[in-house]
Amino acid sequence: MRQKKLYKVTFLHLGKSYELYARHVASSALWGFTEVGELVFETAGEGLVVDPTEEKLREEFKDTRVLHLPMQAIVRIEEVERRGTLAIRDAADGQKVMPFPMPPRNGR
C-alpha cells in the first residue's frame, strides 16, 4: 500500500518560526491562503522521553482540523520521506528565516 505524502511546513507567526508536519497541503478556498491539514504528531509510545516543543504544539493545535496560513507567512513547504523533530524558533535569532517579500504599499 502506498503511504500518503508527508510535508514539512515552515511558517512565521508572532515573531516565531514554526515547523510542523502534515499529510495535506493545498491552495485554500480563502484567497491568499494555503491550507495545511492532517497535522502529524508523535504518538504516545513506550518511551518516557517527552519533547516539550512537541507537547506545546500538540496542545496549541489540538482542536485544529485545517490551518489556513497566509501565503506570505509560509517560508517553505518540503515533501519529506519521514517526520523529524518539530520546532519553534525565534525568527530574529540569527536563523536565516525571512518572510516572503511584500510589494510596496500604494505603488511606491
Tab-separated table of N, CA and C in Angstrom:
chain	number	residue	atom	x	y	z
A	1	MET	N	0.838	-1.197	0.000
A	1	MET	CA	0.000	0.000	0.000
A	1	MET	C	0.877	1.253	0.000
A	2	ARG	N	0.528	2.192	-0.815
A	2	ARG	CA	1.297	3.422	-0.918
A	2	ARG	C	0.957	4.353	0.241
A	3	GLN	N	1.997	4.872	0.888
A	3	GLN	CA	1.815	5.764	2.025
A	3	GLN	C	1.463	7.173	1.544
A	4	LYS	N	0.642	7.881	2.334
A	4	LYS	CA	0.300	9.259	1.985
A	4	LYS	C	1.545	10.130	2.060
A	5	LYS	N	1.559	11.171	1.266
A	5	LYS	CA	2.684	12.102	1.270
A	5	LYS	C	2.793	12.788	2.631
A	6	LEU	N	4.024	13.176	2.968
A	6	LEU	CA	4.289	13.874	4.215
A	6	LEU	C	5.015	15.172	3.887
A	7	TYR	N	4.531	16.273	4.446
A	7	TYR	CA	5.095	17.589	4.182
A	7	TYR	C	5.620	18.218	5.466
A	8	LYS	N	6.763	18.881	5.338
A	8	LYS	CA	7.297	19.702	6.429
A	8	LYS	C	6.966	21.139	6.051
A	9	VAL	N	6.202	21.812	6.903
A	9	VAL	CA	5.751	23.175	6.621
A	9	VAL	C	6.411	24.119	7.617
A	10	THR	N	7.129	25.101	7.108
A	10	THR	CA	7.767	26.117	7.946
A	10	THR	C	7.071	27.438	7.682
A	11	PHE	N	6.580	28.069	8.769
A	11	PHE	CA	5.873	29.339	8.613
A	11	PHE	C	6.162	30.251	9.794
A	12	LEU	N	5.933	31.543	9.597
A	12	LEU	CA	6.166	32.559	10.627
A	12	LEU	C	4.857	32.951	11.285
A	13	HIS	N	4.917	33.117	12.616
A	13	HIS	CA	3.745	33.548	13.381
A	13	HIS	C	4.225	34.241	14.646
A	14	LEU	N	3.856	35.498	14.819
A	14	LEU	CA	4.184	36.288	16.013
A	14	LEU	C	5.671	36.248	16.364
A	15	GLY	N	6.517	36.467	15.362
A	15	GLY	CA	7.957	36.537	15.586
A	15	GLY	C	8.631	35.191	15.785
A	16	LYS	N	7.910	34.122	15.577
A	16	LYS	CA	8.460	32.779	15.728
A	16	LYS	C	8.379	32.037	14.396
A	17	SER	N	9.299	31.113	14.205
A	17	SER	CA	9.291	30.231	13.050
A	17	SER	C	8.828	28.858	13.527
A	18	TYR	N	7.720	28.377	12.980
A	18	TYR	CA	7.145	27.086	13.348
A	18	TYR	C	7.484	26.067	12.270
A	19	GLU	N	7.813	24.849	12.681
A	19	GLU	CA	8.000	23.741	11.756
A	19	GLU	C	7.049	22.634	12.177
A	20	LEU	N	6.094	22.319	11.295
A	20	LEU	CA	5.105	21.274	11.544
A	20	LEU	C	5.145	20.261	10.411
A	21	TYR	N	4.604	19.092	10.671
A	21	TYR	CA	4.464	18.066	9.642
A	21	TYR	C	2.986	17.823	9.403
A	22	ALA	N	2.632	17.637	8.135
A	22	ALA	CA	1.230	17.454	7.767
A	22	ALA	C	1.122	16.504	6.583
A	23	ARG	N	-0.037	15.890	6.452
A	23	ARG	CA	-0.304	14.975	5.338
A	23	ARG	C	-1.016	15.683	4.185
A	24	HIS	N	-1.574	16.872	4.442
A	24	HIS	CA	-2.355	17.571	3.422
A	24	HIS	C	-1.899	19.023	3.316
A	25	VAL	N	-1.529	19.447	2.112
A	25	VAL	CA	-1.194	20.845	1.817
A	25	VAL	C	-1.822	21.172	0.467
A	26	ALA	N	-2.569	22.275	0.395
A	26	ALA	CA	-3.223	22.660	-0.856
A	26	ALA	C	-3.544	24.148	-0.838
A	27	SER	N	-3.868	24.687	-1.992
A	27	SER	CA	-4.357	26.069	-2.052
A	27	SER	C	-5.694	26.106	-1.338
A	28	SER	N	-5.895	27.135	-0.539
A	28	SER	CA	-7.131	27.272	0.225
A	28	SER	C	-8.212	27.909	-0.636
A	29	ALA	N	-9.448	27.650	-0.277
A	29	ALA	CA	-10.571	28.330	-0.922
A	29	ALA	C	-10.595	29.801	-0.510
A	30	LEU	N	-9.904	30.128	0.580
A	30	LEU	CA	-9.760	31.520	1.019
A	30	LEU	C	-8.623	32.139	0.215
A	31	TRP	N	-8.894	33.182	-0.516
A	31	TRP	CA	-7.903	33.791	-1.403
A	31	TRP	C	-6.681	34.247	-0.607
A	32	GLY	N	-5.486	33.883	-1.073
A	32	GLY	CA	-4.235	34.306	-0.452
A	32	GLY	C	-3.766	33.397	0.670
A	33	PHE	N	-4.424	32.276	0.876
A	33	PHE	CA	-4.074	31.371	1.958
A	33	PHE	C	-3.718	29.988	1.407
A	34	THR	N	-2.943	29.253	2.190
A	34	THR	CA	-2.622	27.858	1.905
A	34	THR	C	-3.190	27.040	3.046
A	35	GLU	N	-3.862	25.942	2.722
A	35	GLU	CA	-4.416	25.114	3.797
A	35	GLU	C	-3.484	23.952	4.103
A	36	VAL	N	-3.309	23.728	5.394
A	36	VAL	CA	-2.449	22.665	5.897
A	36	VAL	C	-3.299	21.831	6.842
A	37	GLY	N	-3.457	20.550	6.535
A	37	GLY	CA	-4.313	19.699	7.348
A	37	GLY	C	-3.662	18.373	7.685
A	38	GLU	N	-4.353	17.614	8.504
A	38	GLU	CA	-3.875	16.318	8.980
A	38	GLU	C	-2.485	16.453	9.592
A	39	LEU	N	-2.383	17.318	10.594
A	39	LEU	CA	-1.109	17.534	11.278
A	39	LEU	C	-0.631	16.225	11.889
A	40	VAL	N	0.688	16.011	11.842
A	40	VAL	CA	1.275	14.757	12.325
A	40	VAL	C	2.093	15.049	13.578
A	41	PHE	N	1.705	14.395	14.675
A	41	PHE	CA	2.433	14.482	15.933
A	41	PHE	C	2.877	13.087	16.327
A	42	GLU	N	3.915	13.003	17.148
A	42	GLU	CA	4.409	11.716	17.644
A	42	GLU	C	3.321	11.048	18.456
A	43	THR	N	3.107	9.776	18.228
A	43	THR	CA	2.121	9.055	19.024
A	43	THR	C	2.742	8.686	20.354
A	44	ALA	N	1.910	8.626	21.376
A	44	ALA	CA	2.404	8.263	22.701
A	44	ALA	C	2.971	6.856	22.624
A	45	GLY	N	4.279	6.762	22.763
A	45	GLY	CA	4.938	5.469	22.626
A	45	GLY	C	5.328	4.874	23.961
A	46	GLU	N	6.246	3.930	23.891
A	46	GLU	CA	6.677	3.223	25.078
A	46	GLU	C	7.680	4.032	25.893
A	47	GLY	N	8.387	4.951	25.247
A	47	GLY	CA	9.424	5.708	25.945
A	47	GLY	C	8.848	6.759	26.877
A	48	LEU	N	9.670	7.197	27.811
A	48	LEU	CA	9.246	8.215	28.765
A	48	LEU	C	9.730	9.602	28.386
A	49	VAL	N	10.513	9.702	27.318
A	49	VAL	CA	11.048	10.987	26.903
A	49	VAL	C	9.920	11.827	26.316
A	50	VAL	N	9.762	13.022	26.849
A	50	VAL	CA	8.716	13.924	26.375
A	50	VAL	C	9.405	15.173	25.819
A	51	ASP	N	9.098	15.503	24.570
A	51	ASP	CA	9.651	16.696	23.937
A	51	ASP	C	8.737	17.865	24.277
A	52	PRO	N	9.226	18.869	25.029
A	52	PRO	CA	8.367	19.995	25.407
A	52	PRO	C	7.826	20.773	24.213
A	53	THR	N	8.605	20.890	23.137
A	53	THR	CA	8.130	21.589	21.942
A	53	THR	C	6.975	20.828	21.322
A	54	GLU	N	7.124	19.511	21.225
A	54	GLU	CA	6.060	18.662	20.666
A	54	GLU	C	4.786	18.815	21.496
A	55	GLU	N	4.927	18.795	22.807
A	55	GLU	CA	3.758	18.919	23.682
A	55	GLU	C	3.093	20.287	23.531
A	56	LYS	N	3.902	21.335	23.429
A	56	LYS	CA	3.351	22.683	23.262
A	56	LYS	C	2.579	22.794	21.946
A	57	LEU	N	3.157	22.278	20.863
A	57	LEU	CA	2.487	22.340	19.555
A	57	LEU	C	1.243	21.457	19.530
A	58	ARG	N	1.317	20.287	20.143
A	58	ARG	CA	0.155	19.398	20.207
A	58	ARG	C	-0.988	20.087	20.951
A	59	GLU	N	-0.658	20.771	22.042
A	59	GLU	CA	-1.681	21.482	22.817
A	59	GLU	C	-2.238	22.677	22.025
A	60	GLU	N	-1.350	23.427	21.379
A	60	GLU	CA	-1.791	24.606	20.615
A	60	GLU	C	-2.715	24.239	19.455
A	61	PHE	N	-2.446	23.117	18.792
A	61	PHE	CA	-3.199	22.740	17.603
A	61	PHE	C	-4.121	21.536	17.829
A	62	LYS	N	-4.451	21.231	19.085
A	62	LYS	CA	-5.216	20.019	19.399
A	62	LYS	C	-6.600	19.988	18.754
A	63	ASP	N	-7.261	21.104	18.615
A	63	ASP	CA	-8.605	21.137	18.038
A	63	ASP	C	-8.616	21.624	16.588
A	64	THR	N	-7.448	21.723	15.974
A	64	THR	CA	-7.329	22.265	14.623
A	64	THR	C	-7.527	21.168	13.588
A	65	ARG	N	-8.517	21.357	12.724
A	65	ARG	CA	-8.718	20.422	11.607
A	65	ARG	C	-7.852	20.830	10.424
A	66	VAL	N	-7.888	22.124	10.084
A	66	VAL	CA	-7.112	22.650	8.955
A	66	VAL	C	-6.599	24.031	9.331
A	67	LEU	N	-5.307	24.264	9.094
A	67	LEU	CA	-4.730	25.604	9.247
A	67	LEU	C	-4.854	26.316	7.908
A	68	HIS	N	-5.294	27.558	7.915
A	68	HIS	CA	-5.297	28.385	6.708
A	68	HIS	C	-4.239	29.448	6.946
A	69	LEU	N	-3.064	29.247	6.363
A	69	LEU	CA	-1.927	30.137	6.581
A	69	LEU	C	-1.819	31.147	5.457
A	70	PRO	N	-1.599	32.437	5.793
A	70	PRO	CA	-1.376	33.435	4.737
A	70	PRO	C	-0.138	33.048	3.920
A	71	MET	N	-0.225	33.181	2.616
A	71	MET	CA	0.892	32.781	1.757
A	71	MET	C	2.185	33.492	2.134
A	72	GLN	N	2.111	34.757	2.539
A	72	GLN	CA	3.331	35.492	2.862
A	72	GLN	C	3.960	35.039	4.178
A	73	ALA	N	3.246	34.264	4.997
A	73	ALA	CA	3.802	33.751	6.251
A	73	ALA	C	4.563	32.449	6.043
A	74	ILE	N	4.342	31.787	4.911
A	74	ILE	CA	4.982	30.500	4.661
A	74	ILE	C	6.404	30.721	4.155
A	75	VAL	N	7.352	30.080	4.816
A	75	VAL	CA	8.750	30.174	4.418
A	75	VAL	C	9.073	29.085	3.409
A	76	ARG	N	8.630	27.842	3.702
A	76	ARG	CA	8.869	26.746	2.771
A	76	ARG	C	7.968	25.569	3.084
A	77	ILE	N	7.728	24.767	2.056
A	77	ILE	CA	6.989	23.520	2.181
A	77	ILE	C	7.834	22.456	1.494
A	78	GLU	N	8.186	21.409	2.242
A	78	GLU	CA	9.018	20.342	1.712
A	78	GLU	C	8.263	19.019	1.766
A	79	GLU	N	8.341	18.239	0.713
A	79	GLU	CA	7.822	16.875	0.763
A	79	GLU	C	8.969	16.015	1.275
A	80	VAL	N	8.752	15.299	2.379
A	80	VAL	CA	9.814	14.549	3.041
A	80	VAL	C	9.462	13.063	3.125
A	81	GLU	N	10.485	12.255	3.356
A	81	GLU	CA	10.310	10.808	3.495
A	81	GLU	C	9.785	10.437	4.878
A	82	ARG	N	10.330	11.100	5.916
A	82	ARG	CA	9.919	10.768	7.285
A	82	ARG	C	9.883	12.019	8.140
A	83	ARG	N	9.158	11.900	9.216
A	83	ARG	CA	8.953	13.002	10.139
A	83	ARG	C	10.205	13.235	10.980
A	84	GLY	N	10.555	14.501	11.155
A	84	GLY	CA	11.667	14.875	12.013
A	84	GLY	C	11.140	15.529	13.282
A	85	THR	N	12.000	16.252	13.944
A	85	THR	CA	11.646	16.933	15.181
A	85	THR	C	10.881	18.209	14.877
A	86	LEU	N	9.815	18.452	15.616
A	86	LEU	CA	9.065	19.703	15.473
A	86	LEU	C	9.870	20.824	16.111
A	87	ALA	N	9.656	22.054	15.661
A	87	ALA	CA	10.448	23.162	16.187
A	87	ALA	C	9.647	24.450	16.223
A	88	ILE	N	9.983	25.260	17.226
A	88	ILE	CA	9.551	26.658	17.288
A	88	ILE	C	10.830	27.436	17.544
A	89	ARG	N	11.144	28.356	16.652
A	89	ARG	CA	12.373	29.137	16.792
A	89	ARG	C	12.046	30.616	16.785
A	90	ASP	N	12.931	31.391	17.393
A	90	ASP	CA	12.822	32.833	17.323
A	90	ASP	C	13.303	33.244	15.935
A	91	ALA	N	12.456	33.875	15.174
A	91	ALA	CA	12.789	34.230	13.793
A	91	ALA	C	13.910	35.269	13.708
A	92	ALA	N	14.211	35.960	14.804
A	92	ALA	CA	15.221	37.016	14.769
A	92	ALA	C	16.529	36.609	15.441
A	93	ASP	N	16.749	35.323	15.710
A	93	ASP	CA	17.935	34.925	16.468
A	93	ASP	C	19.130	34.537	15.612
A	94	GLY	N	19.167	35.004	14.391
A	94	GLY	CA	20.288	34.665	13.531
A	94	GLY	C	19.980	33.556	12.549
A	95	GLN	N	18.845	32.914	12.701
A	95	GLN	CA	18.443	31.898	11.731
A	95	GLN	C	18.164	32.599	10.401
A	96	LYS	N	18.399	31.922	9.321
A	96	LYS	CA	18.129	32.502	8.013
A	96	LYS	C	16.692	32.232	7.614
A	97	VAL	N	15.775	32.786	8.364
A	97	VAL	CA	14.347	32.633	8.118
A	97	VAL	C	13.796	34.020	7.831
A	98	MET	N	13.340	34.235	6.597
A	98	MET	CA	12.820	35.540	6.197
A	98	MET	C	11.443	35.366	5.582
A	99	PRO	N	10.509	36.284	5.871
A	99	PRO	CA	9.197	36.206	5.221
A	99	PRO	C	9.319	36.543	3.737
A	100	PHE	N	8.349	36.080	2.975
A	100	PHE	CA	8.306	36.392	1.555
A	100	PHE	C	8.174	37.900	1.390
A	101	PRO	N	8.980	38.539	0.538
A	101	PRO	CA	8.901	39.997	0.379
A	101	PRO	C	7.534	40.440	-0.146
A	102	MET	N	7.043	41.510	0.425
A	102	MET	CA	5.752	42.055	0.023
A	102	MET	C	5.981	43.274	-0.872
A	103	PRO	N	5.084	43.516	-1.831
A	103	PRO	CA	5.234	44.698	-2.688
A	103	PRO	C	5.005	45.971	-1.861
A	104	PRO	N	5.607	47.070	-2.268
A	104	PRO	CA	5.417	48.333	-1.545
A	104	PRO	C	3.950	48.759	-1.572
A	105	ARG	N	3.547	49.468	-0.531
A	105	ARG	CA	2.148	49.956	-0.449
A	105	ARG	C	1.935	51.109	-1.434
A	106	ASN	N	0.721	51.212	-1.959
A	106	ASN	CA	0.295	52.303	-2.840
A	106	ASN	C	1.222	52.520	-4.024
A	107	GLY	N	1.836	51.456	-4.492
A	107	GLY	CA	2.669	51.553	-5.692
A	107	GLY	C	3.958	52.316	-5.511
A	108	ARG	N	4.363	52.596	-4.268
A	108	ARG	CA	5.614	53.329	-4.038
A	108	ARG	C	6.782	52.413	-3.962
